Short mmCIF file of C-alpha atoms in Angstrom, two decimals:
data_model
loop_
_atom_site.label_atom_id
_atom_site.label_comp_id
_atom_site.label_asym_id
_atom_site.label_seq_id
_atom_site.Cartn_x
_atom_site.Cartn_y
_atom_site.Cartn_z
CA UNK A 98 5.25 3.19 -10.97
CA UNK A 99 5.86 6.19 -8.84
CA UNK A 100 8.07 9.11 -9.79
CA UNK A 101 10.98 9.89 -7.50
CA UNK A 102 14.03 12.11 -7.39
CA UNK A 103 17.39 10.50 -6.66
CA UNK A 104 18.75 12.31 -3.61
CA UNK A 105 21.79 10.32 -2.58
CA UNK A 106 23.55 7.12 -1.79
CA UNK A 107 23.22 4.93 1.23
CA UNK A 108 25.60 2.38 2.68
CA UNK A 109 24.75 -0.71 4.59
CA UNK A 110 27.63 -2.87 5.74
CA UNK A 111 25.48 -5.33 7.66
CA UNK A 112 22.74 -6.58 5.37
CA UNK A 113 21.03 -9.65 3.97
CA UNK A 114 23.69 -11.65 2.12
CA UNK A 115 21.59 -11.78 -1.05
CA UNK A 116 21.79 -7.99 -1.35
CA UNK A 117 25.60 -7.89 -1.72
CA UNK A 118 26.67 -6.32 -4.99
CA UNK A 119 23.41 -4.48 -5.56
CA UNK A 120 23.53 -0.69 -5.72
CA UNK A 121 20.99 1.16 -3.58
CA UNK A 122 19.95 4.77 -3.96
CA UNK A 123 17.98 7.08 -1.70
CA UNK A 124 14.99 8.42 -3.62
CA UNK A 125 12.29 10.89 -2.67
CA UNK A 126 8.87 10.28 -4.28
CA UNK A 127 7.46 13.29 -6.15
CA UNK A 128 4.10 14.16 -7.62
CA UNK A 129 3.16 16.51 -10.42
CA UNK A 130 1.67 19.79 -9.26
CA UNK A 131 1.37 23.19 -10.87
CA UNK A 132 2.71 26.67 -10.34
CA UNK A 133 0.16 29.50 -10.31
CA UNK A 134 0.98 30.26 -13.95
CA UNK A 135 0.12 26.68 -14.90
CA UNK A 136 3.64 25.39 -15.46
CA UNK A 137 4.18 21.97 -13.95
CA UNK A 138 6.58 21.16 -11.14
CA UNK A 139 7.51 18.04 -9.23
CA UNK A 140 6.70 18.30 -5.54
CA UNK A 141 8.01 15.97 -2.82
CA UNK A 142 5.38 13.61 -1.42
CA UNK A 143 5.38 10.70 1.02
CA UNK A 144 8.43 9.15 2.60
CA UNK A 145 11.95 8.56 1.42
CA UNK A 146 12.64 5.15 -0.12
CA UNK A 147 15.71 3.04 -0.70
CA UNK A 148 15.56 1.56 -4.21
CA UNK A 149 17.81 -0.91 -6.02
CA UNK A 150 19.34 0.57 -9.18
CA UNK A 151 20.54 -1.38 -12.18
CA UNK A 152 20.19 1.42 -14.70
CA UNK A 153 22.79 3.85 -13.42
CA UNK A 154 20.64 6.73 -12.24
CA UNK A 155 22.47 9.79 -11.00
CA UNK A 156 21.77 12.32 -8.28
CA UNK A 157 18.87 14.69 -9.04
CA UNK A 158 17.52 12.57 -11.88
CA UNK A 159 13.79 11.76 -11.92
CA UNK A 160 13.21 8.03 -12.05
CA UNK A 161 10.34 5.53 -12.23
CA UNK A 162 10.31 3.18 -9.23
CA UNK A 163 8.46 -0.15 -9.33
CA UNK A 164 7.31 -1.45 -5.95
CA UNK A 165 6.30 -4.74 -4.37
CA UNK A 166 6.76 -8.06 -6.13
CA UNK A 167 7.16 -6.13 -9.41
CA UNK A 168 10.37 -4.61 -8.04
CA UNK A 169 11.92 -8.06 -7.99
CA UNK A 170 11.14 -8.65 -11.68
CA UNK A 171 13.69 -6.01 -12.56
CA UNK A 172 16.55 -7.86 -10.87
CA UNK A 173 18.80 -10.69 -12.06
CA UNK A 174 17.76 -12.73 -9.03
CA UNK A 175 14.09 -12.30 -8.22
CA UNK A 176 14.04 -14.15 -4.91
CA UNK A 177 15.76 -11.49 -2.90
CA UNK A 178 14.14 -9.16 -0.36
CA UNK A 179 13.89 -5.98 -2.46
CA UNK A 180 10.58 -4.13 -2.76
CA UNK A 181 11.61 -1.00 -4.73
CA UNK A 182 13.64 -0.89 -7.94
CA UNK A 183 14.49 1.94 -10.32
CA UNK A 184 13.23 0.76 -13.71
CA UNK A 185 13.65 3.88 -15.83
CA UNK A 186 15.09 7.39 -15.88
CA UNK A 187 12.62 10.03 -17.06
CA UNK A 188 13.84 12.19 -19.95
CA UNK A 189 14.23 15.73 -18.67
CA UNK A 190 12.15 17.32 -21.39
CA UNK A 191 9.14 15.24 -20.47
CA UNK A 192 7.94 17.51 -17.74
CA UNK A 193 9.45 20.67 -19.13
CA UNK A 194 7.41 20.91 -22.33
CA UNK A 195 4.08 20.42 -20.59
CA UNK A 196 2.28 23.60 -19.44
CA UNK B 273 12.53 -0.34 1.10
CA UNK B 274 11.51 2.11 3.72
CA UNK B 275 13.81 3.52 6.36
CA UNK B 276 12.89 2.91 9.99
CA UNK B 277 14.35 3.39 13.44
CA UNK B 278 14.44 0.37 15.76
CA UNK B 279 12.54 1.45 18.88
CA UNK B 280 12.15 -1.72 20.90
CA UNK B 281 11.24 -5.34 21.28
CA UNK B 282 7.85 -6.92 21.34
CA UNK B 283 6.72 -10.24 22.76
CA UNK B 284 3.95 -12.41 21.54
CA UNK B 285 3.35 -15.64 23.43
CA UNK B 286 0.30 -16.65 21.43
CA UNK B 287 1.16 -16.52 17.73
CA UNK B 288 1.13 -18.44 14.48
CA UNK B 289 3.20 -21.59 15.02
CA UNK B 290 5.35 -20.83 11.97
CA UNK B 291 6.62 -17.63 13.62
CA UNK B 292 8.25 -19.41 16.59
CA UNK B 293 11.97 -18.74 16.78
CA UNK B 294 11.85 -15.57 14.68
CA UNK B 295 12.93 -12.32 16.34
CA UNK B 296 10.59 -9.37 15.95
CA UNK B 297 11.45 -5.72 16.50
CA UNK B 298 9.29 -2.65 16.83
CA UNK B 299 10.35 -0.13 14.18
CA UNK B 300 9.17 3.39 13.44
CA UNK B 301 9.35 4.44 9.76
CA UNK B 302 11.30 7.65 9.14
CA UNK B 303 11.71 9.98 6.20
CA UNK B 304 14.51 12.34 5.29
CA UNK B 305 13.77 16.00 5.97
CA UNK B 306 15.95 19.02 6.50
CA UNK B 307 16.75 21.43 9.27
CA UNK B 308 16.57 25.14 8.44
CA UNK B 309 20.36 25.21 7.92
CA UNK B 310 20.05 22.44 5.33
CA UNK B 311 21.43 19.58 7.39
CA UNK B 312 19.39 16.41 7.01
CA UNK B 313 17.46 14.69 9.74
CA UNK B 314 15.25 11.63 9.94
CA UNK B 315 11.69 12.44 10.90
CA UNK B 316 9.10 9.91 12.10
CA UNK B 317 6.37 9.19 9.54
CA UNK B 318 3.45 6.78 9.31
CA UNK B 319 2.65 4.02 11.74
CA UNK B 320 4.78 1.75 13.85
CA UNK B 321 5.58 -1.66 12.33
CA UNK B 322 6.64 -5.02 13.68
CA UNK B 323 9.43 -6.42 11.50
CA UNK B 324 11.24 -9.76 11.52
CA UNK B 325 14.98 -9.37 12.09
CA UNK B 326 17.67 -11.81 10.99
CA UNK B 327 20.51 -9.32 10.89
CA UNK B 328 20.80 -8.42 14.53
CA UNK B 329 19.69 -4.78 14.49
CA UNK B 330 19.92 -2.94 17.80
CA UNK B 331 17.80 -0.25 19.40
CA UNK B 332 18.09 3.20 17.76
CA UNK B 333 19.71 1.85 14.60
CA UNK B 334 18.32 2.95 11.23
CA UNK B 335 17.34 -0.03 9.13
CA UNK B 336 15.95 -0.84 5.68
CA UNK B 337 12.64 -2.71 5.89
CA UNK B 338 11.31 -4.73 2.94
CA UNK B 339 7.53 -5.13 2.84
CA UNK B 340 4.96 -7.43 1.28
CA UNK B 341 5.93 -10.64 -0.48
CA UNK B 342 9.50 -9.31 -0.70
CA UNK B 343 9.71 -9.47 3.10
CA UNK B 344 9.35 -13.23 2.92
CA UNK B 345 12.29 -13.57 0.53
CA UNK B 346 14.60 -12.56 3.34
CA UNK B 347 13.58 -15.46 5.56
CA UNK B 348 14.74 -19.07 5.69
CA UNK B 349 11.13 -20.20 5.21
CA UNK B 350 9.28 -18.00 2.76
CA UNK B 351 5.79 -19.42 3.28
CA UNK B 352 5.17 -17.83 6.63
CA UNK B 353 2.88 -14.88 7.35
CA UNK B 354 5.46 -12.11 7.65
CA UNK B 355 5.08 -8.88 5.64
CA UNK B 356 7.96 -6.77 7.00
CA UNK B 357 11.61 -7.81 7.37
CA UNK B 358 14.73 -5.87 8.29
CA UNK B 359 17.12 -6.47 5.37
CA UNK B 360 19.94 -4.06 6.19
CA UNK B 361 21.31 -1.68 8.81
CA UNK B 362 22.20 1.75 7.47
CA UNK B 363 25.74 2.88 8.17
CA UNK B 364 25.59 5.84 10.54
CA UNK B 365 27.75 8.10 8.42
CA UNK B 366 25.38 7.80 5.47
CA UNK B 367 23.02 10.52 6.61
CA UNK B 368 25.54 12.45 8.65
CA UNK B 369 27.86 13.47 5.82
CA UNK B 370 25.08 14.74 3.57
CA UNK B 371 24.21 18.44 3.87
CA UNK C 72 3.12 -6.33 10.41
CA UNK C 73 0.97 -3.55 11.70
CA UNK C 74 -0.31 -3.31 15.24
CA UNK C 75 -4.08 -3.21 15.73
CA UNK C 76 -6.62 -3.33 18.51
CA UNK C 77 -9.42 -5.88 18.24
CA UNK C 78 -12.64 -3.86 18.47
CA UNK C 79 -15.39 -6.33 17.64
CA UNK C 80 -16.90 -9.02 15.51
CA UNK C 81 -18.46 -8.75 12.13
CA UNK C 82 -20.95 -11.02 10.41
CA UNK C 83 -21.29 -11.64 6.73
CA UNK C 84 -23.98 -14.05 5.64
CA UNK C 85 -23.41 -13.55 1.93
CA UNK C 86 -19.73 -14.06 1.17
CA UNK C 87 -17.25 -15.88 -1.01
CA UNK C 88 -17.81 -19.62 -0.45
CA UNK C 89 -14.13 -20.16 0.36
CA UNK C 90 -14.44 -17.90 3.42
CA UNK C 91 -17.03 -20.09 5.20
CA UNK C 92 -15.78 -21.30 8.56
CA UNK C 93 -13.16 -18.59 8.94
CA UNK C 94 -13.51 -16.19 11.87
CA UNK C 95 -13.22 -12.50 11.08
CA UNK C 96 -12.57 -9.71 13.56
CA UNK C 97 -12.84 -5.95 13.25
CA UNK C 98 -9.49 -4.41 14.11
CA UNK C 99 -8.35 -0.80 14.35
CA UNK C 100 -4.69 -0.16 13.43
CA UNK C 101 -2.70 1.66 16.11
CA UNK C 102 0.67 3.34 16.24
CA UNK C 103 3.01 4.00 19.13
CA UNK C 104 3.01 7.59 20.34
CA UNK C 105 3.98 9.19 23.61
CA UNK C 106 2.30 11.07 26.41
CA UNK C 107 3.88 14.37 27.48
CA UNK C 108 5.64 12.58 30.36
CA UNK C 109 7.24 10.16 27.90
CA UNK C 110 5.13 7.10 28.64
CA UNK C 111 4.04 5.29 25.49
CA UNK C 112 0.50 4.88 24.31
CA UNK C 113 -1.15 3.27 21.32
CA UNK C 114 -3.02 5.74 19.17
CA UNK C 115 -5.57 4.85 16.49
CA UNK C 116 -4.35 5.42 12.94
CA UNK C 117 -5.69 4.72 9.47
CA UNK C 118 -8.84 2.83 8.65
CA UNK C 119 -10.60 -0.10 10.27
CA UNK C 120 -9.76 -3.52 8.85
CA UNK C 121 -11.44 -6.90 8.83
CA UNK C 122 -8.85 -9.60 9.59
CA UNK C 123 -9.07 -13.39 9.64
CA UNK C 124 -8.23 -14.84 13.05
CA UNK C 125 -6.94 -18.34 13.73
CA UNK C 126 -5.28 -17.54 17.04
CA UNK C 127 -8.29 -16.72 19.15
CA UNK C 128 -7.75 -13.01 19.80
CA UNK C 129 -10.24 -11.34 22.10
CA UNK C 130 -11.75 -7.87 22.21
CA UNK C 131 -9.34 -5.08 23.22
CA UNK C 132 -6.24 -7.22 22.67
CA UNK C 133 -3.38 -5.75 20.63
CA UNK C 134 -2.50 -7.98 17.71
CA UNK C 135 -0.02 -8.19 14.84
CA UNK C 136 -1.77 -8.21 11.46
CA UNK C 137 -0.02 -9.48 8.31
CA UNK C 138 -1.29 -7.98 5.06
CA UNK C 139 -1.29 -8.82 1.37
CA UNK C 140 -0.14 -12.19 0.05
CA UNK C 141 1.58 -12.78 3.41
CA UNK C 142 -1.85 -12.83 5.07
CA UNK C 143 -2.70 -15.95 3.09
CA UNK C 144 0.39 -17.79 4.36
CA UNK C 145 -1.16 -17.90 7.82
CA UNK C 146 -4.23 -19.81 6.64
CA UNK C 147 -4.83 -23.52 6.08
CA UNK C 148 -5.87 -22.76 2.50
CA UNK C 149 -3.73 -20.07 0.93
CA UNK C 150 -5.72 -19.59 -2.27
CA UNK C 151 -8.61 -17.72 -0.70
CA UNK C 152 -9.32 -13.99 -1.00
CA UNK C 153 -8.05 -12.83 2.39
CA UNK C 154 -5.58 -9.92 2.62
CA UNK C 155 -5.31 -9.41 6.41
CA UNK C 156 -4.70 -12.08 9.06
CA UNK C 157 -4.02 -11.86 12.77
CA UNK C 158 -0.71 -13.70 13.26
CA UNK C 159 0.09 -12.92 16.89
CA UNK C 160 -1.28 -11.38 20.07
CA UNK C 161 1.07 -8.89 21.71
CA UNK C 162 1.88 -9.60 25.35
CA UNK C 163 0.36 -6.83 27.45
CA UNK C 164 3.55 -6.00 29.30
CA UNK C 165 5.36 -5.25 26.07
CA UNK C 166 4.11 -1.71 25.78
CA UNK C 167 3.46 -1.16 29.44
CA UNK C 168 7.01 -1.51 30.74
CA UNK C 169 8.49 0.81 28.12
CA UNK C 170 8.88 4.46 29.13
CA UNK D 293 -8.63 -0.61 -9.12
CA UNK D 294 -8.17 3.06 -8.63
CA UNK D 295 -9.60 5.73 -10.88
CA UNK D 296 -7.16 8.09 -12.55
CA UNK D 297 -7.12 10.81 -15.17
CA UNK D 298 -4.62 10.52 -18.01
CA UNK D 299 -2.59 13.72 -17.91
CA UNK D 300 0.22 13.16 -20.36
CA UNK D 301 3.01 11.11 -21.79
CA UNK D 302 6.40 10.43 -20.38
CA UNK D 303 9.60 9.38 -22.09
CA UNK D 304 12.36 7.29 -20.68
CA UNK D 305 15.30 6.58 -22.95
CA UNK D 306 17.32 4.73 -20.32
CA UNK D 307 15.16 2.01 -18.82
CA UNK D 308 14.95 -1.67 -18.02
CA UNK D 309 15.34 -3.58 -21.29
CA UNK D 310 12.13 -5.53 -20.67
CA UNK D 311 10.12 -2.30 -20.80
CA UNK D 312 11.05 -1.46 -24.41
CA UNK D 313 8.00 -1.22 -26.65
CA UNK D 314 5.56 -0.64 -23.80
CA UNK D 315 3.64 2.63 -23.80
CA UNK D 316 3.60 4.54 -20.51
CA UNK D 317 1.20 7.29 -19.54
CA UNK D 318 1.24 9.79 -16.70
CA UNK D 319 -1.97 9.42 -14.70
CA UNK D 320 -3.31 11.33 -11.71
CA UNK D 321 -5.46 9.29 -9.28
CA UNK D 322 -8.89 10.78 -8.62
CA UNK D 323 -11.65 10.12 -6.12
CA UNK D 324 -15.37 10.75 -6.29
CA UNK D 325 -16.52 13.74 -4.29
CA UNK D 326 -19.57 15.95 -4.50
CA UNK D 327 -20.37 19.55 -5.32
CA UNK D 328 -22.58 21.42 -2.83
CA UNK D 329 -25.62 20.72 -5.02
CA UNK D 330 -24.93 16.98 -4.83
CA UNK D 331 -23.59 16.49 -8.34
CA UNK D 332 -20.50 14.26 -8.38
CA UNK D 333 -17.05 15.32 -9.47
CA UNK D 334 -13.67 13.64 -9.69
CA UNK D 335 -11.10 15.23 -7.42
CA UNK D 336 -7.34 14.67 -7.62
CA UNK D 337 -5.93 12.58 -4.77
CA UNK D 338 -2.56 11.07 -3.92
CA UNK D 339 0.50 11.12 -6.13
CA UNK D 340 0.99 10.94 -9.85
CA UNK D 341 1.65 7.49 -11.28
CA UNK D 342 3.24 6.14 -14.44
CA UNK D 343 1.08 3.32 -15.82
CA UNK D 344 1.57 0.94 -18.73
CA UNK D 345 -1.18 1.26 -21.34
CA UNK D 346 -2.25 -1.43 -23.77
CA UNK D 347 -5.76 -0.13 -24.33
CA UNK D 348 -5.03 3.15 -26.06
CA UNK D 349 -6.21 5.63 -23.46
CA UNK D 350 -6.07 9.29 -24.45
CA UNK D 351 -5.35 12.47 -22.57
CA UNK D 352 -8.08 13.52 -20.11
CA UNK D 353 -9.79 10.14 -20.15
CA UNK D 354 -10.68 8.51 -16.83
CA UNK D 355 -9.17 5.07 -16.54
CA UNK D 356 -9.08 2.11 -14.14
CA UNK D 357 -5.53 1.33 -13.00
CA UNK D 358 -4.62 -2.07 -11.54
CA UNK D 359 -1.64 -2.04 -9.16
CA UNK D 360 0.90 -4.48 -7.76
CA UNK D 361 1.23 -8.02 -9.08
CA UNK D 362 -2.21 -7.63 -10.68
CA UNK D 363 -0.78 -4.95 -12.97
CA UNK D 364 1.46 -7.56 -14.55
CA UNK D 365 -1.47 -9.83 -15.38
CA UNK D 366 -2.62 -7.30 -17.93
CA UNK D 367 0.61 -7.50 -19.94
CA UNK D 368 1.76 -9.93 -22.61
CA UNK D 369 4.86 -10.66 -20.52
CA UNK D 370 4.07 -10.83 -16.81
CA UNK D 371 7.63 -11.08 -15.53
CA UNK D 372 8.54 -7.46 -16.12
CA UNK D 373 8.92 -4.74 -13.48
CA UNK D 374 5.59 -2.93 -13.96
CA UNK D 375 3.33 -2.23 -10.96
CA UNK D 376 0.58 -0.11 -12.55
CA UNK D 377 -1.38 -0.87 -15.72
CA UNK D 378 -4.40 0.80 -17.33
CA UNK D 379 -6.98 -1.99 -17.63
CA UNK D 380 -10.07 -0.06 -18.72
CA UNK D 381 -11.32 3.33 -19.85
CA UNK D 382 -14.39 4.55 -17.97
CA UNK D 383 -17.36 5.49 -20.14
CA UNK D 384 -17.92 9.23 -19.81
CA UNK D 385 -21.61 8.96 -18.93
CA UNK D 386 -20.85 6.80 -15.91
CA UNK D 387 -20.18 9.65 -13.56
CA UNK D 388 -22.35 12.18 -15.35
CA UNK D 389 -25.72 10.50 -14.75
CA UNK D 390 -25.18 10.01 -11.04
CA UNK D 391 -26.43 12.81 -8.74
CA UNK E 234 -9.96 -6.51 4.09
CA UNK E 235 -11.19 -2.97 4.07
CA UNK E 236 -14.79 -1.95 4.60
CA UNK E 237 -16.46 -0.01 1.80
CA UNK E 238 -19.89 1.26 0.83
CA UNK E 239 -21.20 0.40 -2.63
CA UNK E 240 -21.99 3.73 -4.27
CA UNK E 241 -22.75 2.88 -7.87
CA UNK E 242 -21.98 1.15 -11.10
CA UNK E 243 -19.35 1.97 -13.64
CA UNK E 244 -19.17 1.12 -17.30
CA UNK E 245 -16.07 0.55 -19.36
CA UNK E 246 -16.58 -0.33 -23.00
CA UNK E 247 -12.89 -0.34 -23.86
CA UNK E 248 -11.07 -2.60 -21.42
CA UNK E 249 -8.71 -5.51 -21.08
CA UNK E 250 -10.29 -8.49 -22.89
CA UNK E 251 -9.93 -10.70 -19.80
CA UNK E 252 -12.27 -8.41 -17.84
CA UNK E 253 -15.28 -8.99 -20.15
CA UNK E 254 -18.22 -10.47 -18.27
CA UNK E 255 -17.03 -9.35 -14.85
CA UNK E 256 -19.26 -6.94 -12.92
CA UNK E 257 -17.55 -3.90 -11.45
CA UNK E 258 -18.90 -1.66 -8.72
CA UNK E 259 -17.81 1.74 -7.45
CA UNK E 260 -17.09 1.49 -3.74
CA UNK E 261 -16.06 4.11 -1.20
CA UNK E 262 -13.84 2.83 1.65
CA UNK E 263 -15.18 3.59 5.13
CA UNK E 264 -13.76 3.42 8.63
CA UNK E 265 -15.44 3.00 11.98
CA UNK E 266 -15.69 6.19 14.00
CA UNK E 267 -17.96 7.28 16.81
CA UNK E 268 -20.63 9.88 17.37
CA UNK E 269 -20.29 12.04 20.49
CA UNK E 270 -22.74 9.77 22.33
CA UNK E 271 -20.55 6.76 21.59
CA UNK E 272 -22.65 5.16 18.89
CA UNK E 273 -20.58 3.93 15.97
CA UNK E 274 -20.80 5.24 12.43
CA UNK E 275 -19.02 4.49 9.19
CA UNK E 276 -17.10 7.46 7.86
CA UNK E 277 -15.74 7.80 4.33
CA UNK E 278 -11.95 7.52 4.11
CA UNK E 279 -9.42 7.36 1.31
CA UNK E 280 -10.17 7.22 -2.39
CA UNK E 281 -12.94 5.61 -4.38
CA UNK E 282 -12.18 2.14 -5.74
CA UNK E 283 -13.54 -0.01 -8.55
CA UNK E 284 -14.01 -3.57 -7.29
CA UNK E 285 -15.05 -6.77 -9.05
CA UNK E 286 -18.23 -8.27 -7.60
CA UNK E 287 -19.24 -11.90 -7.77
CA UNK E 288 -21.51 -11.86 -4.73
CA UNK E 289 -24.24 -9.57 -5.94
CA UNK E 290 -23.75 -6.55 -3.67
CA UNK E 291 -26.28 -3.76 -4.02
CA UNK E 292 -26.07 0.00 -3.74
CA UNK E 293 -25.51 1.31 -0.18
CA UNK E 294 -24.48 -2.09 1.19
CA UNK E 295 -21.31 -2.31 3.28
CA UNK E 296 -18.88 -4.82 1.84
CA UNK E 297 -15.49 -6.37 2.58
CA UNK E 298 -12.99 -5.71 -0.22
CA UNK E 299 -9.85 -7.82 -0.63
CA UNK E 300 -6.95 -6.07 -2.36
CA UNK E 301 -3.80 -7.00 -4.23
CA UNK E 302 -3.03 -10.56 -5.27
CA UNK E 303 -5.67 -11.73 -2.76
CA UNK E 304 -8.32 -10.02 -4.87
CA UNK E 305 -7.58 -12.43 -7.69
CA UNK E 306 -8.12 -15.48 -5.47
CA UNK E 307 -11.82 -14.63 -5.34
CA UNK E 308 -12.23 -14.88 -9.11
CA UNK E 309 -12.84 -17.86 -11.39
CA UNK E 310 -9.75 -16.86 -13.38
CA UNK E 311 -6.94 -15.63 -11.17
CA UNK E 312 -4.60 -14.43 -13.88
CA UNK E 313 -6.52 -11.31 -14.77
CA UNK E 314 -5.59 -7.73 -13.87
CA UNK E 315 -7.96 -7.15 -10.96
CA UNK E 316 -6.65 -5.80 -7.63
CA UNK E 317 -9.88 -5.29 -5.67
CA UNK E 318 -12.73 -7.78 -5.22
CA UNK E 319 -15.83 -7.74 -3.05
CA UNK E 320 -15.60 -10.92 -0.96
CA UNK E 321 -18.48 -10.45 1.50
CA UNK E 322 -21.45 -8.27 2.36
CA UNK E 323 -21.54 -7.15 5.97
CA UNK E 324 -24.77 -7.97 7.83
CA UNK E 325 -26.50 -4.70 8.65
CA UNK E 326 -26.92 -5.44 12.34
CA UNK E 327 -23.19 -5.86 12.79
CA UNK E 328 -22.45 -2.19 13.25
CA UNK E 329 -25.83 -1.24 14.59
CA UNK E 330 -25.75 -3.24 17.83
CA UNK E 331 -22.33 -2.02 18.85
CA UNK E 332 -22.21 1.09 21.08
#
């Protein structure tokens, strides 16, 4: 799974019928890099994604996003056209204790 | 799903028989970036794609594109060789209100 | 689907038995970019691919290539190890009339 | 499969129920490059991934990571939303003998 | 399929049980580019991969690698966690006659 930061909501009035009722979030993929003093930081990388969310992630949280056919495994109905799903919210301390 | 801007139509007279009747659009993936004053903008990223459209997206609209096997879930017949489908049109205000 | 230019043939004498009889072409992915005067052009992007062809694409033609499991949907036998298939040939005028 | 270095653990208290009990590791993809004297080295490339681990990989080990639907084949339950799994630990000598 | 050069072997003593008996090779993806005089050459691109080999490819040979779920179609058992398989060895003359 990739790591991504939740950066906002997105609305889509006209969409595939099977997507009605699903919540979608705008997420920005991030990668782990390091400050000069060795402390880790999460740096933006690659392009913005729209991911389905069934966990209740909030703005600015760091989440794990599953892509491709695996993204559909995280949904109640796995025959819908979704290729990115938030499957976990990373505990804040995870990247703060590492140096 | 990735975000993309609809930039035009494409015609293909000689194609896989199973694709007849489907509408294809040329879309350019975009990513969210920011102007110096902090207002968001959508910047072109990566290469142009041809996506099936069953929603009726129009030129210049920002759409969500599902890729891979998930793209086929959005079609009436999911055993055809399509790997990119427009699954939603983003409401214009979505990226205009954010700062 | 991505856009690609057919740039040649490729031969493989030693290959997976299930691939015998299939025609493979060397294709170079392209993306739409623009000349200074605003006329569009197709620019090479990313790495060369080998794609199965059942449509009869010829050298220098611009084609649509389906990737991943979707590539197998375009073949008579969809349990063979092919991950890129030419599914359509783009009509020449498509990118020539656009400005 | 890609090569990656195990760089740490990650915790996620709120996650998809089906992921409970799975161990996840933070891995950084690497690629083979060469020092000026021709000796090989593994250089970081691309973005950090979270991969499921059922082999018991330890920090700093080089592992093979399977992605996409193939990642699910390495798990007891293959209908869960995981798109990256550690499927092997590379023997240290492998890249040390090559010059 | 992508093109790749076989650059070596890799050993993994601790791995997923289902991978026992499979041969894995280290391959470096390549793309077609051109010398100033127009003769083609294969240039390294992207990151090193580990691919299953059932064809008997040797060091320095140029191979076609199928990725994703298609990679599993080339194996006797297609429910194992492999996402890259060598499906053909490119005949040497293929890229040498082209100018």
